[in-house]
Amino acid sequence: VPARAGGVVTALAEVLGVPVPIVLGPFGGVSSVRLAALVSERGGLGSFGLYGYPPDRIAETAAELRAGTSRPFALNLWLPDDVPSPATLGKAGFSAAAAALRPLSDELGLGPAAPPDRFVPDFAGQLDAVLEARPRVVSFVFGVPAPRTVERIHAVGASVVGTATTVAEAVALEAGGVDAVVATGSEAGGHRVSFLRAAEESLVGTFALIPQVADAVAIPVIAAGGIADRRGVAAAFALGASGVQVGTAFLRTGQSAAPASHRRLIPETAPEETVLTRAMSGRLARGRPNRMIRLIEASGRIAPFPAQNWLTGRLRAQAASRDQADLLALWMGQAARLAVLEQAEDVFTELEAGIPRGAEA
Ligand SMILES: Cc1cc2nc3c(=O)[nH]c(=O)nc-3n(C[C@H](O)[C@H](O)[C@H](O)COP(=O)(O)O)c2cc1C
């Protein structure tokens, strides 16, 4: 292990508080306590995505995680944006996007959508609940956390992890005081979490992104996007990462909270079959296209985030209860076909085999 890599690896173990530099990616909406606890029990860092969770659910989830593992885990939040509230979007904007979804809500037996008081819970309340839950790590997407937020997290003894899709975003996160950065290439499943430029202009692949981020920042770099087996892990370390964050390969396992039909489709999806679309949430995300995406794209009416996510969310929750894959958000990355293992335990063992000697704390 080169001298620099050795130093950085130690730094990452200190930042995350775990011996094995494998992070389970958070899955907003489909995170699983069981899966996160399993990864933490194995010596990695289990993360839980709290997107859309109000404070009381955050407290409950943290208690469940604590019951599942005594080891460190991460809680993940989406930073707020000056995005529309039901009030600023207006009745007309809401109705137009809702009308485009009407055939699907009728089909699912749901009535027409009435605008809620808010599309997402208040961030300040979420952050308070996260701080009270005392996780080892708080990770963020969609921006640089405010200085006061970083300070408050550090004050409770937790580390802050930010997420970058470009070199400039990684540099901005480091300047904002985060302790480590997830650099996520455009292969990754789920949302493109870009915040400095449009997501469409921030589509750097993992192979090009990791070494350039590693050159640009002194904080440890966690590679994400397209890593699904020992080869991907070994490559990430060779490129200058000191850890990996894996989503799709874990999402496919029996311990994940994704509906069975979603899990089954993951290893059946060829790398060129996933697409980037704004149809589901108003923000760009990678997944397998289905009838819902095609219908929304054809309508040409997509409300901005988070309105669109709220509108499709009602439908997706109903579709999930019926395990109806044509009306779910089938988020997955370009390495989906590599996700052949059905047990999270086996995925962890496979990934661990790619860690270079000396890189575990
Ligand atoms: C269904 C799904 C939901 C996701 N939700 C979040 C999230 O809420 N917060 C976050 O930081 N990353 C989220 N991600 C990204 C993953 O945590 C991880 O970084 C990504 O999946 C890595 O790329 P891979 O899918 O190629 O392994 C999500 C990914 C998927 C597939």
Short mmCIF file of C-alpha atoms and ligand atoms in Angstrom, two decimals:
data_model
loop_
_atom_site.label_atom_id
_atom_site.label_comp_id
_atom_site.label_asym_id
_atom_site.label_seq_id
_atom_site.Cartn_x
_atom_site.Cartn_y
_atom_site.Cartn_z
CA VAL A 1 0.00 0.00 0.00
CA PRO A 2 1.49 3.38 -0.98
CA ALA A 3 2.30 5.71 1.90
CA ARG A 4 -0.48 8.18 1.05
CA ALA A 5 -3.08 5.48 0.64
CA GLY A 6 -2.07 3.97 3.99
CA GLY A 7 -2.54 7.30 5.76
CA VAL A 8 -5.86 7.99 4.11
CA VAL A 9 -7.17 4.51 4.88
CA THR A 10 -6.43 5.00 8.57
CA ALA A 11 -8.16 8.36 8.39
CA LEU A 12 -11.29 6.79 6.92
CA ALA A 13 -11.47 4.11 9.63
CA GLU A 14 -11.24 6.92 12.17
CA VAL A 15 -13.90 9.01 10.43
CA LEU A 16 -16.39 6.16 10.09
CA GLY A 17 -15.46 4.33 13.28
CA VAL A 18 -15.43 0.94 11.54
CA PRO A 19 -12.61 -1.47 10.64
CA VAL A 20 -13.81 -2.46 7.14
CA PRO A 21 -14.01 0.38 4.57
CA ILE A 22 -17.26 -0.85 3.00
CA VAL A 23 -20.30 1.41 3.29
CA LEU A 24 -23.83 0.25 2.57
CA GLY A 25 -25.35 3.10 0.56
CA PRO A 26 -28.45 4.72 2.04
CA PHE A 27 -31.70 4.13 0.11
CA GLY A 28 -34.16 6.96 0.63
CA GLY A 29 -37.59 5.32 0.83
CA VAL A 30 -36.29 1.74 0.70
CA SER A 31 -33.65 1.51 3.41
CA SER A 32 -33.75 -1.58 5.60
CA VAL A 33 -32.85 -1.76 9.28
CA ARG A 34 -31.98 -5.43 8.87
CA LEU A 35 -29.57 -4.77 5.99
CA ALA A 36 -27.91 -1.77 7.63
CA ALA A 37 -27.46 -3.68 10.90
CA LEU A 38 -25.99 -6.66 9.04
CA VAL A 39 -23.37 -4.53 7.28
CA SER A 40 -22.42 -2.81 10.54
CA GLU A 41 -22.21 -6.16 12.35
CA ARG A 42 -19.77 -7.36 9.69
CA GLY A 43 -17.48 -4.40 10.42
CA GLY A 44 -18.63 -2.14 7.59
CA LEU A 45 -20.84 0.94 7.89
CA GLY A 46 -24.56 0.37 7.46
CA SER A 47 -26.39 3.53 6.33
CA PHE A 48 -30.09 4.30 6.59
CA GLY A 49 -31.72 6.82 4.25
CA LEU A 50 -34.15 9.12 6.09
CA TYR A 51 -35.60 10.96 3.08
CA GLY A 52 -39.18 11.94 3.88
CA TYR A 53 -39.00 10.76 7.51
CA PRO A 54 -40.52 13.06 10.14
CA PRO A 55 -38.69 13.34 13.49
CA ASP A 56 -40.70 10.66 15.32
CA ARG A 57 -39.95 8.09 12.61
CA ILE A 58 -36.28 9.03 12.74
CA ALA A 59 -36.23 8.33 16.49
CA GLU A 60 -38.01 4.98 15.98
CA THR A 61 -35.65 3.96 13.19
CA ALA A 62 -32.55 4.79 15.23
CA ALA A 63 -33.92 2.70 18.12
CA GLU A 64 -34.49 -0.22 15.73
CA LEU A 65 -30.95 0.13 14.38
CA ARG A 66 -29.57 0.15 17.94
CA ALA A 67 -31.56 -2.99 18.69
CA GLY A 68 -30.03 -4.61 15.58
CA THR A 69 -26.41 -3.62 16.15
CA SER A 70 -24.22 -2.13 18.84
CA ARG A 71 -21.76 -1.04 16.15
CA PRO A 72 -21.53 2.31 14.31
CA PHE A 73 -24.06 3.22 11.63
CA ALA A 74 -24.80 6.24 9.43
CA LEU A 75 -28.00 8.24 9.07
CA ASN A 76 -28.52 10.03 5.75
CA LEU A 77 -30.43 13.22 4.97
CA TRP A 78 -31.20 15.15 1.80
CA LEU A 79 -30.30 18.80 2.27
CA PRO A 80 -33.18 21.20 1.64
CA ASP A 81 -33.25 23.32 -1.44
CA ASP A 82 -35.15 26.49 -2.33
CA VAL A 83 -37.55 24.18 -4.14
CA PRO A 84 -41.27 24.72 -4.42
CA SER A 85 -43.61 24.25 -1.51
CA PRO A 86 -47.26 23.48 -2.28
CA ALA A 87 -47.83 27.24 -1.97
CA THR A 88 -45.16 28.38 -4.46
CA LEU A 89 -45.88 25.61 -6.96
CA GLY A 90 -49.44 26.88 -7.12
CA LYS A 91 -52.71 25.11 -7.79
CA ALA A 92 -52.20 25.10 -11.54
CA GLY A 93 -48.72 23.54 -11.40
CA PHE A 94 -49.92 20.91 -8.98
CA SER A 95 -53.05 20.10 -10.95
CA ALA A 96 -51.21 19.77 -14.25
CA ALA A 97 -48.70 17.26 -12.88
CA ALA A 98 -51.44 15.45 -10.97
CA ALA A 99 -53.58 15.22 -14.11
CA ALA A 100 -50.76 13.51 -15.99
CA LEU A 101 -50.78 10.80 -13.32
CA ARG A 102 -54.57 10.46 -13.17
CA PRO A 103 -54.80 7.31 -15.33
CA LEU A 104 -52.38 5.59 -12.98
CA SER A 105 -54.05 6.77 -9.77
CA ASP A 106 -57.40 5.59 -11.17
CA GLU A 107 -55.89 2.26 -12.09
CA LEU A 108 -54.50 1.86 -8.56
CA GLY A 109 -57.86 2.78 -7.04
CA LEU A 110 -56.57 6.01 -5.49
CA GLY A 111 -58.59 9.19 -5.65
CA PRO A 112 -57.31 12.46 -7.12
CA ALA A 113 -54.42 13.99 -5.17
CA ALA A 114 -55.09 17.00 -2.91
CA PRO A 115 -52.07 19.23 -2.21
CA PRO A 116 -50.50 18.41 1.19
CA ASP A 117 -49.35 21.04 3.69
CA ARG A 118 -45.75 20.18 2.82
CA PHE A 119 -44.10 17.82 0.37
CA VAL A 120 -41.24 16.89 2.70
CA PRO A 121 -40.72 17.20 6.46
CA ASP A 122 -38.98 20.30 7.74
CA PHE A 123 -35.19 19.81 7.62
CA ALA A 124 -34.50 21.50 10.96
CA GLY A 125 -36.74 18.99 12.75
CA GLN A 126 -35.11 16.09 10.93
CA LEU A 127 -31.64 17.29 11.90
CA ASP A 128 -32.63 17.68 15.57
CA ALA A 129 -33.95 14.12 15.58
CA VAL A 130 -30.77 12.82 13.92
CA LEU A 131 -28.59 14.58 16.48
CA GLU A 132 -30.67 13.14 19.31
CA ALA A 133 -30.27 9.66 17.81
CA ARG A 134 -26.47 9.95 18.13
CA PRO A 135 -25.35 8.01 15.04
CA ARG A 136 -21.60 7.61 14.44
CA VAL A 137 -21.91 9.22 11.00
CA VAL A 138 -24.33 11.68 9.40
CA SER A 139 -24.18 11.70 5.61
CA PHE A 140 -25.72 14.22 3.25
CA VAL A 141 -26.65 14.59 -0.38
CA PHE A 142 -27.59 17.59 -2.53
CA GLY A 143 -25.23 20.19 -1.16
CA VAL A 144 -22.78 21.33 1.48
CA PRO A 145 -24.22 21.27 4.99
CA ALA A 146 -24.25 24.68 6.69
CA PRO A 147 -21.29 25.43 9.01
CA ARG A 148 -23.62 25.37 12.03
CA THR A 149 -24.91 21.92 10.98
CA VAL A 150 -21.36 20.54 10.72
CA GLU A 151 -20.53 22.07 14.11
CA ARG A 152 -23.57 20.55 15.79
CA ILE A 153 -22.82 17.10 14.39
CA HIS A 154 -19.20 17.28 15.52
CA ALA A 155 -20.33 18.47 18.94
CA VAL A 156 -22.19 15.16 19.52
CA GLY A 157 -19.09 13.21 18.49
CA ALA A 158 -20.31 12.17 15.04
CA SER A 159 -18.60 12.50 11.66
CA VAL A 160 -19.98 14.30 8.64
CA VAL A 161 -19.86 12.75 5.16
CA GLY A 162 -20.82 14.69 2.03
CA THR A 163 -21.50 13.44 -1.49
CA ALA A 164 -19.95 14.78 -4.71
CA THR A 165 -20.60 14.09 -8.38
CA THR A 166 -17.79 16.36 -9.63
CA VAL A 167 -14.31 17.44 -8.48
CA ALA A 168 -15.62 20.96 -7.76
CA GLU A 169 -18.33 19.58 -5.48
CA ALA A 170 -15.76 17.51 -3.56
CA VAL A 171 -13.60 20.62 -3.11
CA ALA A 172 -16.63 22.61 -1.90
CA LEU A 173 -17.54 19.87 0.59
CA GLU A 174 -14.00 19.75 1.95
CA ALA A 175 -14.03 23.55 2.34
CA GLY A 176 -17.36 23.15 4.19
CA GLY A 177 -15.67 21.01 6.83
CA VAL A 178 -16.94 17.50 6.04
CA ASP A 179 -14.76 14.64 7.27
CA ALA A 180 -14.95 12.40 4.19
CA VAL A 181 -16.50 12.57 0.75
CA VAL A 182 -18.44 9.98 -1.23
CA ALA A 183 -17.52 10.50 -4.89
CA THR A 184 -20.32 9.04 -6.92
CA GLY A 185 -19.94 8.29 -10.62
CA SER A 186 -22.77 8.41 -13.12
CA GLU A 187 -22.97 4.59 -13.14
CA ALA A 188 -24.66 4.73 -9.73
CA GLY A 189 -28.26 3.76 -9.10
CA GLY A 190 -30.72 6.32 -7.74
CA HIS A 191 -30.53 10.10 -7.80
CA ARG A 192 -27.71 12.18 -9.23
CA VAL A 193 -26.99 14.31 -6.19
CA SER A 194 -25.29 17.16 -8.05
CA PHE A 195 -25.53 20.64 -6.54
CA LEU A 196 -23.12 23.00 -8.31
CA ARG A 197 -24.17 22.40 -11.89
CA ALA A 198 -27.17 20.71 -13.44
CA ALA A 199 -27.12 16.95 -12.94
CA GLU A 200 -27.06 16.52 -16.73
CA GLU A 201 -23.77 18.46 -16.80
CA SER A 202 -22.25 16.49 -13.94
CA LEU A 203 -22.24 12.98 -15.39
CA VAL A 204 -18.66 11.96 -14.67
CA GLY A 205 -17.98 8.21 -14.64
CA THR A 206 -16.48 6.59 -11.55
CA PHE A 207 -13.19 5.69 -13.29
CA ALA A 208 -12.47 9.32 -14.18
CA LEU A 209 -13.98 10.86 -11.04
CA ILE A 210 -12.20 8.97 -8.24
CA PRO A 211 -8.54 9.73 -9.05
CA GLN A 212 -9.30 13.38 -9.79
CA VAL A 213 -11.22 13.82 -6.54
CA ALA A 214 -8.43 11.99 -4.66
CA ASP A 215 -5.92 14.44 -6.17
CA ALA A 216 -8.03 17.48 -5.31
CA VAL A 217 -8.91 16.87 -1.63
CA ALA A 218 -7.03 15.77 1.48
CA ILE A 219 -10.04 14.16 3.21
CA PRO A 220 -10.66 10.44 2.58
CA VAL A 221 -12.57 9.53 -0.58
CA ILE A 222 -15.25 6.83 -0.65
CA ALA A 223 -15.91 5.59 -4.20
CA ALA A 224 -19.48 4.90 -5.33
CA GLY A 225 -21.14 3.98 -8.61
CA GLY A 226 -20.86 0.67 -10.44
CA ILE A 227 -19.04 -1.21 -7.67
CA ALA A 228 -20.68 -4.59 -7.21
CA ASP A 229 -17.94 -7.17 -6.68
CA ARG A 230 -14.31 -7.60 -5.60
CA ARG A 231 -13.03 -6.29 -8.94
CA GLY A 232 -14.82 -2.98 -8.51
CA VAL A 233 -13.52 -2.63 -4.95
CA ALA A 234 -9.93 -3.36 -6.00
CA ALA A 235 -10.24 -0.83 -8.85
CA ALA A 236 -11.60 1.85 -6.49
CA PHE A 237 -8.60 1.48 -4.20
CA ALA A 238 -6.21 1.50 -7.18
CA LEU A 239 -7.83 4.78 -8.28
CA GLY A 240 -7.13 6.43 -4.92
CA ALA A 241 -10.26 5.74 -2.89
CA SER A 242 -9.89 4.61 0.70
CA GLY A 243 -13.31 3.00 0.87
CA VAL A 244 -16.35 2.11 -1.22
CA GLN A 245 -20.10 2.76 -0.98
CA VAL A 246 -22.26 0.10 -2.60
CA GLY A 247 -25.97 0.38 -3.40
CA THR A 248 -27.37 -1.79 -6.17
CA ALA A 249 -25.59 -5.03 -5.16
CA PHE A 250 -27.08 -4.80 -1.64
CA LEU A 251 -30.49 -3.60 -2.86
CA ARG A 252 -30.86 -6.86 -4.76
CA THR A 253 -30.50 -9.06 -1.65
CA GLY A 254 -33.21 -10.68 0.44
CA GLN A 255 -32.36 -8.36 3.34
CA SER A 256 -33.24 -5.22 1.37
CA ALA A 257 -36.57 -3.44 1.70
CA ALA A 258 -37.12 -3.18 -2.07
CA PRO A 259 -40.24 -4.98 -3.34
CA ALA A 260 -39.50 -8.52 -4.58
CA SER A 261 -40.22 -7.66 -8.22
CA HIS A 262 -37.69 -4.80 -8.07
CA ARG A 263 -35.04 -7.05 -6.51
CA ARG A 264 -35.61 -9.76 -9.12
CA LEU A 265 -35.21 -7.33 -12.04
CA ILE A 266 -31.80 -6.09 -10.87
CA PRO A 267 -29.63 -9.02 -12.10
CA GLU A 268 -31.76 -9.17 -15.27
CA THR A 269 -30.89 -5.62 -16.30
CA ALA A 270 -28.09 -5.11 -18.82
CA PRO A 271 -25.79 -2.12 -18.29
CA GLU A 272 -27.22 -0.20 -21.26
CA GLU A 273 -30.80 -0.76 -20.12
CA THR A 274 -30.84 1.70 -17.20
CA VAL A 275 -31.76 5.32 -17.97
CA LEU A 276 -31.48 8.72 -16.32
CA THR A 277 -34.91 10.30 -15.90
CA ARG A 278 -36.62 13.16 -14.06
CA ALA A 279 -40.03 11.54 -14.45
CA MET A 280 -40.37 10.04 -10.97
CA SER A 281 -39.19 12.84 -8.70
CA GLY A 282 -38.43 15.92 -10.78
CA ARG A 283 -34.73 15.22 -10.19
CA LEU A 284 -32.47 13.14 -12.39
CA ALA A 285 -32.10 9.53 -11.25
CA ARG A 286 -30.87 6.25 -12.73
CA GLY A 287 -33.08 3.21 -12.95
CA ARG A 288 -34.75 0.68 -15.18
CA PRO A 289 -37.48 2.28 -17.29
CA ASN A 290 -41.03 0.99 -16.90
CA ARG A 291 -44.57 1.90 -17.89
CA MET A 292 -44.81 4.65 -15.28
CA ILE A 293 -41.69 6.44 -16.53
CA ARG A 294 -42.78 6.13 -20.17
CA LEU A 295 -46.25 7.49 -19.41
CA ILE A 296 -44.95 10.48 -17.44
CA GLU A 297 -42.28 11.32 -20.01
CA ALA A 298 -44.85 11.12 -22.81
CA SER A 299 -47.14 13.52 -20.90
CA GLY A 300 -44.40 16.14 -20.86
CA ARG A 301 -45.70 17.29 -17.47
CA ILE A 302 -43.24 16.79 -14.67
CA ALA A 303 -43.53 19.01 -11.59
CA PRO A 304 -40.30 20.17 -9.97
CA PHE A 305 -38.82 18.23 -7.06
CA PRO A 306 -40.14 17.56 -4.41
CA ALA A 307 -43.67 17.99 -5.78
CA GLN A 308 -43.25 15.31 -8.44
CA ASN A 309 -41.74 12.90 -5.91
CA TRP A 310 -44.71 13.42 -3.61
CA LEU A 311 -47.19 12.95 -6.46
CA THR A 312 -45.65 9.73 -7.73
CA GLY A 313 -44.91 8.60 -4.16
CA ARG A 314 -48.58 7.97 -3.36
CA LEU A 315 -48.82 5.78 -6.42
CA ARG A 316 -45.53 4.00 -5.82
CA ALA A 317 -46.50 3.13 -2.23
CA GLN A 318 -49.69 1.52 -3.50
CA ALA A 319 -47.80 -0.28 -6.29
CA ALA A 320 -45.26 -1.54 -3.73
CA SER A 321 -48.02 -3.06 -1.63
CA ARG A 322 -49.10 -4.97 -4.75
CA ASP A 323 -45.51 -5.65 -5.84
CA GLN A 324 -46.34 -4.17 -9.24
CA ALA A 325 -43.00 -3.43 -10.94
CA ASP A 326 -44.47 -1.38 -13.82
CA LEU A 327 -45.51 1.33 -11.34
CA LEU A 328 -42.48 1.39 -9.03
CA ALA A 329 -39.29 3.45 -9.14
CA LEU A 330 -36.89 0.72 -10.26
CA TRP A 331 -33.72 2.53 -9.22
CA MET A 332 -30.56 0.57 -10.02
CA GLY A 333 -27.12 1.31 -11.41
CA GLN A 334 -25.17 0.18 -14.45
CA ALA A 335 -23.60 -2.72 -12.53
CA ALA A 336 -27.05 -4.26 -11.91
CA ARG A 337 -26.25 -7.41 -13.86
CA LEU A 338 -23.31 -8.07 -11.55
CA ALA A 339 -25.66 -8.18 -8.57
CA VAL A 340 -26.10 -11.94 -8.60
CA LEU A 341 -25.79 -12.73 -4.89
CA GLU A 342 -29.04 -12.99 -2.95
CA GLN A 343 -27.65 -12.80 0.58
CA ALA A 344 -26.24 -9.52 1.91
CA GLU A 345 -23.79 -11.56 3.95
CA ASP A 346 -22.33 -13.02 0.72
CA VAL A 347 -22.22 -9.60 -0.98
CA PHE A 348 -20.20 -8.26 1.94
CA THR A 349 -17.76 -11.20 1.81
CA GLU A 350 -17.37 -10.74 -1.97
CA LEU A 351 -16.68 -7.01 -1.65
CA GLU A 352 -14.26 -7.54 1.24
CA ALA A 353 -12.19 -9.84 -0.97
CA GLY A 354 -11.34 -6.83 -3.15
CA ILE A 355 -9.86 -4.70 -0.37
CA PRO A 356 -6.09 -4.52 -0.78
CA ARG A 357 -4.00 -6.02 2.02
CA GLY A 358 -3.31 -3.51 4.75
CA ALA A 359 -6.33 -1.37 3.92
CA GLU A 360 -8.50 -2.70 6.76
CA ALA A 361 -7.99 -1.02 10.10
C1 LIG B 1 -33.06 2.90 -4.53
C2 LIG B 1 -31.92 3.81 -4.22
C3 LIG B 1 -32.11 4.87 -3.33
C4 LIG B 1 -31.03 5.71 -2.99
N1 LIG B 1 -31.25 6.71 -2.08
C5 LIG B 1 -30.19 7.44 -1.63
C6 LIG B 1 -30.36 8.40 -0.59
O1 LIG B 1 -31.46 8.64 -0.10
N2 LIG B 1 -29.27 9.05 -0.16
C7 LIG B 1 -28.00 8.81 -0.67
O2 LIG B 1 -27.03 9.39 -0.20
N3 LIG B 1 -27.83 7.92 -1.68
C8 LIG B 1 -28.88 7.23 -2.15
N4 LIG B 1 -28.69 6.29 -3.15
C9 LIG B 1 -27.33 6.04 -3.67
C10 LIG B 1 -26.69 4.84 -2.96
O3 LIG B 1 -26.61 5.08 -1.57
C11 LIG B 1 -25.29 4.53 -3.51
O4 LIG B 1 -24.42 5.62 -3.38
C12 LIG B 1 -25.35 4.12 -4.97
O5 LIG B 1 -26.37 3.17 -5.16
C13 LIG B 1 -24.00 3.56 -5.42
O6 LIG B 1 -24.00 3.13 -6.74
P1 LIG B 1 -24.38 1.62 -7.21
O7 LIG B 1 -25.86 1.58 -7.20
O8 LIG B 1 -23.81 1.49 -8.57
O9 LIG B 1 -23.78 0.67 -6.20
C14 LIG B 1 -29.75 5.48 -3.55
C15 LIG B 1 -29.58 4.43 -4.48
C16 LIG B 1 -30.62 3.60 -4.81
C17 LIG B 1 -30.38 2.48 -5.78
#
